[in-house]
Coordinates of C-alpha atoms and ligand atoms in Angstrom, one line a residue:
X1 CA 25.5 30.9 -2.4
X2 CA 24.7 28.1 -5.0
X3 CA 26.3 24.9 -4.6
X4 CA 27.2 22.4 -8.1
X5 CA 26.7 18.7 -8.3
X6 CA 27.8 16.8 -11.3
X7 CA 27.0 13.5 -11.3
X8 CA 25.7 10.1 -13.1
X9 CA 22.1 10.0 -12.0
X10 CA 19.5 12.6 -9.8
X11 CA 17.4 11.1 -8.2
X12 CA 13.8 12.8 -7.1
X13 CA 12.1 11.5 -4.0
X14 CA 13.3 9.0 -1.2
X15 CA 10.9 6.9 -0.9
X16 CA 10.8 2.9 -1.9
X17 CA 10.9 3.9 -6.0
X18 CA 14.1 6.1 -4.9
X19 CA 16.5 4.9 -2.7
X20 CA 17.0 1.1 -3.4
X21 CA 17.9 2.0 -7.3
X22 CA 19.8 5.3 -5.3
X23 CA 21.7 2.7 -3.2
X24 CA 22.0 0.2 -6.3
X25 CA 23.4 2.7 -8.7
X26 CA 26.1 4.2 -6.0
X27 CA 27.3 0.1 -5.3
X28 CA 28.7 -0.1 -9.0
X29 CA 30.5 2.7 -8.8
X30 CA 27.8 5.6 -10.7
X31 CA 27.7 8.9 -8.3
X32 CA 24.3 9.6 -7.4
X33 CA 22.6 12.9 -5.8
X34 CA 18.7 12.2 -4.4
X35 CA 16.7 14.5 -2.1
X36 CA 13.6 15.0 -0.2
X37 CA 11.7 17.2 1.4
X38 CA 11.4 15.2 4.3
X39 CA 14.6 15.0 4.7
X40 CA 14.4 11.2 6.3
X41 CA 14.1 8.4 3.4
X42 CA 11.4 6.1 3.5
X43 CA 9.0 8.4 1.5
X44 CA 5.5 8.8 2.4
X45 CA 5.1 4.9 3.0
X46 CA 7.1 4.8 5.9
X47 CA 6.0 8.8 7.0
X48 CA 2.5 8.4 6.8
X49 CA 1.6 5.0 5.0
X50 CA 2.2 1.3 5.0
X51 CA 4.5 1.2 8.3
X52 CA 2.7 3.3 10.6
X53 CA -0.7 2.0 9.6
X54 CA 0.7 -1.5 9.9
X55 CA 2.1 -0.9 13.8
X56 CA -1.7 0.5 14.8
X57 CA -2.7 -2.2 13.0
X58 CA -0.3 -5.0 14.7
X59 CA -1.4 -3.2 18.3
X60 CA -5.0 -3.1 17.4
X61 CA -4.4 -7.3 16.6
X62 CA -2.8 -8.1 19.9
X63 CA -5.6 -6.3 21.8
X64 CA -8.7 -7.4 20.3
X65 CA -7.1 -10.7 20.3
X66 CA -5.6 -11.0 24.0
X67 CA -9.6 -9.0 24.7
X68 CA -11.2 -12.3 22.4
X69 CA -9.0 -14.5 24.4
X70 CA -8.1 -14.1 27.7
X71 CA -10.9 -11.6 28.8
X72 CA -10.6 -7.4 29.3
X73 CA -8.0 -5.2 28.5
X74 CA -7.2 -1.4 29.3
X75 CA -4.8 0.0 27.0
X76 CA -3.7 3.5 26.1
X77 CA -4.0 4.8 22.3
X78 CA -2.1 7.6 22.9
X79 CA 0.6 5.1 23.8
X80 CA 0.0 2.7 20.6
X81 CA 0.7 6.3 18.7
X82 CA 4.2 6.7 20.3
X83 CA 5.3 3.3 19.7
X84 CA 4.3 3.8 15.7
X85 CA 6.3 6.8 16.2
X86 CA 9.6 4.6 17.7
X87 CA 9.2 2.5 14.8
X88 CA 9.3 5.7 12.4
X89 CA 12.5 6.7 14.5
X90 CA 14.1 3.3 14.0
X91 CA 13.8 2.8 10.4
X92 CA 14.4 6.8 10.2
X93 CA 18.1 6.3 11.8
X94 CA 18.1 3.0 9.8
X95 CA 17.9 4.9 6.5
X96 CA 20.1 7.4 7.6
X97 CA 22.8 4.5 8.7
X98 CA 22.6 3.4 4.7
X99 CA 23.2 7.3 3.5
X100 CA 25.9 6.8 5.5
X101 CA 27.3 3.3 4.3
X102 CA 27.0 4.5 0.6
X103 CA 29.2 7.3 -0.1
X104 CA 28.4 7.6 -3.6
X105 CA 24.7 9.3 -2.6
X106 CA 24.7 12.5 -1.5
X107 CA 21.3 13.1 -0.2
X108 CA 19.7 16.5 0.5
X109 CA 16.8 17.8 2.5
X110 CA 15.3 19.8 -0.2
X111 CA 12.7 20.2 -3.0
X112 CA 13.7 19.3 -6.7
X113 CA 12.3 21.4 -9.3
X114 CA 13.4 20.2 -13.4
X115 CA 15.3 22.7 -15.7
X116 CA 16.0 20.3 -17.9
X117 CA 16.1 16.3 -18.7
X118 CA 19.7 16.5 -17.6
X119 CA 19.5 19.9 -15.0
X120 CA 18.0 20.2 -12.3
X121 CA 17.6 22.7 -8.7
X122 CA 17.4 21.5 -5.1
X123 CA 16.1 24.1 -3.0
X124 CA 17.4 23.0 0.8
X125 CA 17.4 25.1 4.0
X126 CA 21.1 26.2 3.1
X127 CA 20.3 27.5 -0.2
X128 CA 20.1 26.2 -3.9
X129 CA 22.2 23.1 -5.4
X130 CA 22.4 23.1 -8.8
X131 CA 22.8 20.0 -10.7
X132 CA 23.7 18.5 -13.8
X133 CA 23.2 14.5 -14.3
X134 CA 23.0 12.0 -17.2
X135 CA 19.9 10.4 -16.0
X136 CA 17.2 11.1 -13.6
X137 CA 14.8 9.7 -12.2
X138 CA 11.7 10.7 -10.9
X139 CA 10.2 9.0 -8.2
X140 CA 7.8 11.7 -6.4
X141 CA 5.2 9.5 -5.8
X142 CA 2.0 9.9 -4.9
X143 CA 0.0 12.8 -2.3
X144 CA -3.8 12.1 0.0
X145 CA -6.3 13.3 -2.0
X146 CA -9.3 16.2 -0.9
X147 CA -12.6 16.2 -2.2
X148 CA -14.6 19.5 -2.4
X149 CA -17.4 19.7 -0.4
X150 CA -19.1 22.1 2.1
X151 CA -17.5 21.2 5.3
X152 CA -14.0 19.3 3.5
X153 CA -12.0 21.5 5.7
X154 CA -13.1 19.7 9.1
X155 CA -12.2 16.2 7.9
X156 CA -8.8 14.7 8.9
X157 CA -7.1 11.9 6.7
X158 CA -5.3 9.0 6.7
X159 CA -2.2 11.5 7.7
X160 CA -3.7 12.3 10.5
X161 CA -3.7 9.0 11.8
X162 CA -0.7 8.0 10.8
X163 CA 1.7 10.7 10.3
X164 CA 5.2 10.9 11.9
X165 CA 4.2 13.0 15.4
X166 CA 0.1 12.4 14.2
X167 CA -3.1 14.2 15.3
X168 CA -4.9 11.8 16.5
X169 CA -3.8 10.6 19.8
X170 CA -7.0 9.3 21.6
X171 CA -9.3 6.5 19.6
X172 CA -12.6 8.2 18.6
X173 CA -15.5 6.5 19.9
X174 CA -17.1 7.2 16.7
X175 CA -16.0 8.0 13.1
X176 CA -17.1 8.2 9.9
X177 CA -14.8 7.5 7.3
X178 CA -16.1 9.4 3.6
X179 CA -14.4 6.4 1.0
X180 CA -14.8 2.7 0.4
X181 CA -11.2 1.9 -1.0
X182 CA -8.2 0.3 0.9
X183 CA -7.5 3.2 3.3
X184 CA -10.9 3.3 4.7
X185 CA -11.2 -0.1 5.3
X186 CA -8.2 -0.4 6.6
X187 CA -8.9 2.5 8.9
X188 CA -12.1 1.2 10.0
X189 CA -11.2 -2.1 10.9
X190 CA -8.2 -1.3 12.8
X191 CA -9.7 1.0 15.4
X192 CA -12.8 -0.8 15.2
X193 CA -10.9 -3.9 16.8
X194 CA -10.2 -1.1 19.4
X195 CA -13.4 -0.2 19.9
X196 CA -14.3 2.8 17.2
X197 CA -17.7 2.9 16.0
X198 CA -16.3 3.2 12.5
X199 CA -19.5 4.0 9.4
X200 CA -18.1 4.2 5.9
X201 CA -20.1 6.0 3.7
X202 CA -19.5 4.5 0.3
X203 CA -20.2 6.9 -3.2
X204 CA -21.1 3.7 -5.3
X205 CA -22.9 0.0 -4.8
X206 CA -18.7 -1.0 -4.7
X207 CA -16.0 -1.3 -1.9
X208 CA -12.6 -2.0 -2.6
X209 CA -12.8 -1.0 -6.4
X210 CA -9.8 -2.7 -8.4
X211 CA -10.8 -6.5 -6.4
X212 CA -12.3 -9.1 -7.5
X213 CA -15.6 -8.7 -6.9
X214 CA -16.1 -12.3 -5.3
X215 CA -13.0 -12.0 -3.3
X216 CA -14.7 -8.3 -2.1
X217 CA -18.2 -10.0 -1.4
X218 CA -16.6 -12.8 0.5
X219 CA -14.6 -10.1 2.7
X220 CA -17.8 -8.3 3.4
X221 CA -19.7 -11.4 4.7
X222 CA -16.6 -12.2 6.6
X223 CA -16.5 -8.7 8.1
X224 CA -19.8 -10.0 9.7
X225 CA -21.5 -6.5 10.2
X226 CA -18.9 -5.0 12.8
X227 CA -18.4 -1.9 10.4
X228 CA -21.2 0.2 9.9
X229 CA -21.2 0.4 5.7
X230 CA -23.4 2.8 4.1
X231 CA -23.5 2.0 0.2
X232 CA -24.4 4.6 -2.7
X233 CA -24.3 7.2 0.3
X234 CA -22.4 10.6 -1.2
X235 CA -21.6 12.7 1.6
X236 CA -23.3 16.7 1.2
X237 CA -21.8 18.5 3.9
X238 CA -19.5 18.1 7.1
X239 CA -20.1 21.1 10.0
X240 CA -18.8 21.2 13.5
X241 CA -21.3 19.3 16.1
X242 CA -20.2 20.8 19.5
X243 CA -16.4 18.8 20.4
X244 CA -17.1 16.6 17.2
X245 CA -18.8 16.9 13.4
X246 CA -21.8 16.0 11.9
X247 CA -21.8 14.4 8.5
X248 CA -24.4 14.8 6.1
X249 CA -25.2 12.4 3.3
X250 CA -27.6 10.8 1.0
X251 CA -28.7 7.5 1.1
X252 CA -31.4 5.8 -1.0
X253 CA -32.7 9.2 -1.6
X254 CA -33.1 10.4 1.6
X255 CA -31.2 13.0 3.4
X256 CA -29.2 11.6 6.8
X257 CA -26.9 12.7 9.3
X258 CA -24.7 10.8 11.6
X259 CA -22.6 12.4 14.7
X260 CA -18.9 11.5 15.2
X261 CA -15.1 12.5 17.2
X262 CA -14.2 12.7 13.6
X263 CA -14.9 12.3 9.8
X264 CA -12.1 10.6 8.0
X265 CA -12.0 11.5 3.9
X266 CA -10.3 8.6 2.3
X267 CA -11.0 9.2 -1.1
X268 CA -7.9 8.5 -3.4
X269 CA -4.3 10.0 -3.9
X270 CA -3.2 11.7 -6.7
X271 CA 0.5 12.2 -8.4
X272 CA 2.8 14.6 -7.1
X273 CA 5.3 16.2 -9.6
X274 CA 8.2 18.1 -9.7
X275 CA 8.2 21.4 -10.5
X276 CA 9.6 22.2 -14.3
X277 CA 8.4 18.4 -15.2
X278 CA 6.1 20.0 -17.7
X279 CA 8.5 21.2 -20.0
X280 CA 10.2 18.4 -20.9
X281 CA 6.9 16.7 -22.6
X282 CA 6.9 13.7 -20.6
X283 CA 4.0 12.2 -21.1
X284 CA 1.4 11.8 -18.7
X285 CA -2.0 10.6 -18.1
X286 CA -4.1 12.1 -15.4
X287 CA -0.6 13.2 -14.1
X288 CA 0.6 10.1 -13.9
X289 CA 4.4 9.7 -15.7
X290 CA 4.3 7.0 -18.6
X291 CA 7.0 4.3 -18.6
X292 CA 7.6 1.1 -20.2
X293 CA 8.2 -2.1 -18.5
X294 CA 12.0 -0.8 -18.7
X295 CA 10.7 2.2 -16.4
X296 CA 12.0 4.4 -19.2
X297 CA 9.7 7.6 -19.9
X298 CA 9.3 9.1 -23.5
X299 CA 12.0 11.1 -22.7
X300 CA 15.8 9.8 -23.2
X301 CA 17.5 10.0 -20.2
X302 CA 14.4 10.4 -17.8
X303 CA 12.9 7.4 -16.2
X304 CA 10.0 7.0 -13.6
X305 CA 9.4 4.7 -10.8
X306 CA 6.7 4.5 -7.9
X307 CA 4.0 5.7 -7.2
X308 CA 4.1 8.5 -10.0
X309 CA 3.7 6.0 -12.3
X310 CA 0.2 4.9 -11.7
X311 CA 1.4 1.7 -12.0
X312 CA 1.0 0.0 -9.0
X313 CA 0.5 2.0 -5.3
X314 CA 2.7 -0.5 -3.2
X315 CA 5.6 0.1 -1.7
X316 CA 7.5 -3.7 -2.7
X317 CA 6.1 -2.3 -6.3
X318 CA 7.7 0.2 -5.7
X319 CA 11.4 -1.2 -4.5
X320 CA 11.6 -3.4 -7.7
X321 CA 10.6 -0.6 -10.2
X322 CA 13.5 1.5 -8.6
X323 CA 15.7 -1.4 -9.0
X324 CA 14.7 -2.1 -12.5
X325 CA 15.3 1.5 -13.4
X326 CA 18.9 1.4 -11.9
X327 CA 19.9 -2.2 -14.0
X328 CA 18.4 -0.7 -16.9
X329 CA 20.5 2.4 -16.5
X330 CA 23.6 0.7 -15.6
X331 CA 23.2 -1.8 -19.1
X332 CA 22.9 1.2 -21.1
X333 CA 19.7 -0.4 -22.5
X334 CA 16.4 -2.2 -21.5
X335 CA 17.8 -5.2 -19.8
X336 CA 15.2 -5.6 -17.0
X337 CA 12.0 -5.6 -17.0
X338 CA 8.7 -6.0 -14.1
X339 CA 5.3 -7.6 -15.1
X340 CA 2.9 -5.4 -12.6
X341 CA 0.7 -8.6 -12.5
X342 CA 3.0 -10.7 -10.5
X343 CA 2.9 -8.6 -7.7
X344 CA 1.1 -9.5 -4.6
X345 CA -1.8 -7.3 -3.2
X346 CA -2.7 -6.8 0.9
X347 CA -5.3 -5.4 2.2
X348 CA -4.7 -5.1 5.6
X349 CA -7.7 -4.7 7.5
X350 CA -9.1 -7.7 10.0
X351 CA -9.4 -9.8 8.2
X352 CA -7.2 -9.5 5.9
X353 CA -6.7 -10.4 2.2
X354 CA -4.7 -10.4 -0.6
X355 CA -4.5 -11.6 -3.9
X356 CA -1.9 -11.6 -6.7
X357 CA -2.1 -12.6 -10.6
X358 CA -5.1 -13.5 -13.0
X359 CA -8.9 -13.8 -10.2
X360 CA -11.8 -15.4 -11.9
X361 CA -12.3 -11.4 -13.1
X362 CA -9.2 -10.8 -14.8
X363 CA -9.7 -14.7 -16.6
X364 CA -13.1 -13.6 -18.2
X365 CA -12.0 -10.8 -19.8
X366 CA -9.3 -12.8 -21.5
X367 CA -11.1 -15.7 -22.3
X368 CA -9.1 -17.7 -20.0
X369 CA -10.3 -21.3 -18.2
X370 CA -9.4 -21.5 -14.4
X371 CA -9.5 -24.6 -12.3
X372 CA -9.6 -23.3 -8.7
X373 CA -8.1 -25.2 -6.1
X374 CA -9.3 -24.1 -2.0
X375 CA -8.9 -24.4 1.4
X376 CA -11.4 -22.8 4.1
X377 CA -9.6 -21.2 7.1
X378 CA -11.9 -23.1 9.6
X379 CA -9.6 -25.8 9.0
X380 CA -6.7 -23.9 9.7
X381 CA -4.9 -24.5 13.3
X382 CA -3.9 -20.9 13.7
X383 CA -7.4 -19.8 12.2
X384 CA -8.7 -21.9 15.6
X385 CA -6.0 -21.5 17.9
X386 CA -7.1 -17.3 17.2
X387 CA -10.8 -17.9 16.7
X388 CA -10.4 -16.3 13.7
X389 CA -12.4 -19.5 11.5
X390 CA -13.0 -17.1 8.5
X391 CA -12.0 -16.9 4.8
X392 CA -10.3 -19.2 2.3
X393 CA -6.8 -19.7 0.1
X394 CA -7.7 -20.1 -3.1
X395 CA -5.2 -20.9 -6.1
X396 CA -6.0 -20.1 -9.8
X397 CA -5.0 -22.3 -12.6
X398 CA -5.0 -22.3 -16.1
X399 CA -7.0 -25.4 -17.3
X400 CA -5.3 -25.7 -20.5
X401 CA -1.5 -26.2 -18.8
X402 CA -2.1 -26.6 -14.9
X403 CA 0.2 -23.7 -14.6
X404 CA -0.4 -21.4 -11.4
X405 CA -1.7 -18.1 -12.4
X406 CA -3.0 -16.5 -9.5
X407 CA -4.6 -16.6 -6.0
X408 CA -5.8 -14.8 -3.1
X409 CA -5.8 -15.3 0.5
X410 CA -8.7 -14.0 2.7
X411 CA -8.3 -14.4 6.5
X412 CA -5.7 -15.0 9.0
X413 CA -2.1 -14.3 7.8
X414 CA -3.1 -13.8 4.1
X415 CA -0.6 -11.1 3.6
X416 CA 2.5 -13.5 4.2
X417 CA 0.4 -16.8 2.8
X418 CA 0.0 -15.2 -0.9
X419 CA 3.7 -14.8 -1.8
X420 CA 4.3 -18.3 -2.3
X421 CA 0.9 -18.0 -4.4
X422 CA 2.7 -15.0 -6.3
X423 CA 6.3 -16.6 -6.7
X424 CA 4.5 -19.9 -8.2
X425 CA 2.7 -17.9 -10.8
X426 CA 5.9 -15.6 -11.4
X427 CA 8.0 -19.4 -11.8
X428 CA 4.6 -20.4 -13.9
X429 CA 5.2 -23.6 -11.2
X430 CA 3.1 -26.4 -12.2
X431 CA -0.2 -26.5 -9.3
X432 CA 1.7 -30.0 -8.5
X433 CA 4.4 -28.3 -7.4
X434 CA 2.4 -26.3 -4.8
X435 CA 0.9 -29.6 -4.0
X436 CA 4.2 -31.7 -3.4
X437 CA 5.6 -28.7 -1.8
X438 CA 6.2 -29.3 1.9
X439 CA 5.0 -26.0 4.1
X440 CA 5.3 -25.5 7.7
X441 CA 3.2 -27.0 10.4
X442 CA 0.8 -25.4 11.7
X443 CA 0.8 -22.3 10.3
X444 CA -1.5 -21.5 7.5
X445 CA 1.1 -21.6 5.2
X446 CA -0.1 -25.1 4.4
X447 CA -2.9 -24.4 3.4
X448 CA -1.6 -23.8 0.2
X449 CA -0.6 -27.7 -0.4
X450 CA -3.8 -28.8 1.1
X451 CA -5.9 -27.1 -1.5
X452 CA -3.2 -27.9 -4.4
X453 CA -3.8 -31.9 -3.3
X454 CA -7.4 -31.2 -3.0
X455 CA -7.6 -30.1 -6.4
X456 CA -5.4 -32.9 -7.8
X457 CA -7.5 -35.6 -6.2
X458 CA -10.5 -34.3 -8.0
X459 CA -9.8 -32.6 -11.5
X460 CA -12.6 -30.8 -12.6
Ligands
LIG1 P1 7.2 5.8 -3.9 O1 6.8 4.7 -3.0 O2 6.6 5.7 -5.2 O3 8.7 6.1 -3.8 P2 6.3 7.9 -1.9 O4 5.0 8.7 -2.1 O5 6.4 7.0 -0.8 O6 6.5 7.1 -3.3 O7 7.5 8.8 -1.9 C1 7.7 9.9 -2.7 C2 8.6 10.9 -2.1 O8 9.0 11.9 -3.0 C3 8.0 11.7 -0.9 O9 8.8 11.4 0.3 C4 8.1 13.2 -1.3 O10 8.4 14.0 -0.2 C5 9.1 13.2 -2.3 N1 9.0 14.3 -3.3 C6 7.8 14.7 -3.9 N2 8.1 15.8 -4.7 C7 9.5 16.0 -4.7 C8 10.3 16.9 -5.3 N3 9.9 17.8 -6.2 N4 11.7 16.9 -5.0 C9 12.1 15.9 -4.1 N5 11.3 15.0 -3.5 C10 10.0 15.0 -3.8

């Protein structure tokens, strides 16, 4: 039998462009209905993305480390696995703890599919809830990606290292990993600090596509040759090699083959999109829903935020646009808004890196003059204390004003040191500001002021 829901808002998906604005919407008094398949929140950033990655990757860390450092270590992937899997379960319960807390989301396990910009059907295990809402939003997100080539059907992905309950239990002693963006870097550095043999076969003469290409030539150096990387090497063919697989490329011409537990594809994600979507003439390019800075589609009513939108593919991108969607339907009208370039950027493989704003890159194309005011992480105490001397923080200014525009962060703790980079360029601080600003000692944090007073000292 069919169940009714009338409500203020549906809301698809319940991952980080879902739930906050969910939560947000339910707090002022709007009743709300969101569902997922999954039937846990978190969406696929916390089911198969940035929070399991980041626990191998936090394990991997402490290993290689305490293995640099103190001298051998046995450890137990398959036991690394089930602690990412705790930390799932935690936030899981965590999530379901705030369905709880907000009575004014009802949340299903179930699949939406659009009838209408203000209709909709949730197919659940119990049978089909109908609903009717002023405003929707759709935050679907975003799905791994296959390519097609002879073979694609033996390759794992990224889900099957990561997923809730995952494949891969024991650490291949070799991999090859088919993509030269985020994931597979990511992927290769993390279980290479395990011990993986990890070879990236790259399409193009370009990893990390999207990054400054200084920033990207600076991580490569630092990555000092511990990752196999094959450029302009398309792969031809993957076929079963006795327990493991052989992958077949090109490189330079030539036809070559390398032997592994496993080959990784980690080429891309695409949009995922509900069902009936196409009938309401959103508008979408390559898939990906259209919004405004609003978050507010072509469509009255209908507004988008997430992954789906193509905007951004990070999960604190993510939270906000959910957030900005909710304020802007509470006000009736476009009250908020979220400038995509003052978000901060991770990458995080060893080392790490991030980056936020207008890079040497962007500022070319709009005729913009930097100063650029740096650090080096040899300096660093906790770069020494971890014998980790590589990388830089490097601040972007605008010559004409001194205002912080950017940055990026390569090395030790980069993912934490470039928010204070991102919320001076948001505030359009001043680079004396960052320069009078007293951080914390010793963490790299600091850095930040030493290269602000460096570059004050000596104005190009
Ligand atoms: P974001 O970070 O942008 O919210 P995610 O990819 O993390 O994106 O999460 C999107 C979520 O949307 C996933 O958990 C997925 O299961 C869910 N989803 C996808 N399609 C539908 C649908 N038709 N109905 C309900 N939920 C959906």
């Amino acid at each position: 039998m069919s169940k009714q829901e009338n409500v203020d808002v549906l809301v698809i998906g319940g991952g980080g462009g879902a739930y906050p604005g969910a939560f947000r919407l339910a707090g002022a008094g709007y009743s709300v209905v969101m569902a997922d398949p999954k039937g846990v929140l978190g969406g696929n950033c916390l089911y198969s993305g940035c929070v399991p990655s980041k626990t191998v990757r936090e394990m991997s860390e402490l290993i290689s480390r305490a293995r640099k450092l103190v001298g051998p270590l046995d450890f137990d992937f398959g036991k690394i696995q089930a602690h990412k899997d705790e930390v799932q379960e935690i936030r899981f319960r965590q999530h379901q703890d705030e369905i709880e807390e907000s009575p004014g989301v009802t949340f299903y396990k179930g699949t939406v599919t659009l009838k209408g910009p203000a209709q909709a059907e949730i197919a659940t295990e119990e049978g089909v809830v109908e609903v009717r809402a002023r405003r929707t939003i759709v935050a679907t997100g975003t799905e791994v990606s296959r390519a097609q080539f002879p073979g694609s059907e033996f390759c794992i992905t990224s889900d099957d290292v990561f997923s809730y309950r995952p494949k891969l239990t024991k650490l291949p002693s070799e991999l090859v990993i088919i993509g030269g963006g985020y994931i597979a870097f990511e992927v290769a550095t993390m279980l290479g600090a395990l011990g993986t043999k990890a070879h990236l076969l790259i399409r193009s003469d370009r990893a990390l596509r999207g990054v400054d290409k200084r920033l990207v030539d600076s991580f490569l150096s630092a990555l000092g040759g511990s990752v196999d990387i094959r450029f302009n090497s398309p792969i031809l063919e993957v076929q079963r090699a006795g327990e493991g697989y052989r992958a077949l490329f090109s490189e330079g011409g030539q036809k070559k083959e390398l032997e592994a537990d496993y080959v990784l594809e980690a080429t891309g994600r695409h949009p995922v999109l509900p069902r009936g979507i196409e009938d309401l003439g959103l508008n979408l390019v390559k898939g990906y829903v259209q919004v405004d800075e609003a978050m507010q589609t072509n469509v009255k009513g209908v507004y988008a935020a997430g992954d789906v939108t193509g905007r951004t593919t990070y999960f604190h991108a993510a939270v906000r646009e959910s957030l900005v969607a909710a304020r802007n339907i509470m006000s009736g009208k476009p009250s908020d808004y979220l400038d995509v370039r003052s978000i901060p950027v991770s990458i995080f493989t060893f080392p790490p890196l991030a980056y936020v704003g207008i890079t040497p890159e962007v500022a070319q194309g709009m005729g913009m003059q930097l100063l650029e005011a740096s650090y080096p992480l040899k300096r660093d105490v906790m770069a020494q204390i971890f014998e980790e001397r590589v990388g830089e923080v490097r601040i972007f200014v605008d010559k004409s004003n001194m205002r912080v525009v950017g940055g990026w962060v390569l090395g030790e703790e980069a993912p934490e040191v470039i928010n204070l980079i991102a919320l001076a360029a948001q505030a359009g601080l001043n680079i004396r500001a960052l320069a009078d600003f007293v951080g914390q000692h010793p963490v790299p944090f600091e850095d930040i002021s030493y290269a602000a007073r460096t570059l004050l000292r000596a104005p190009a």
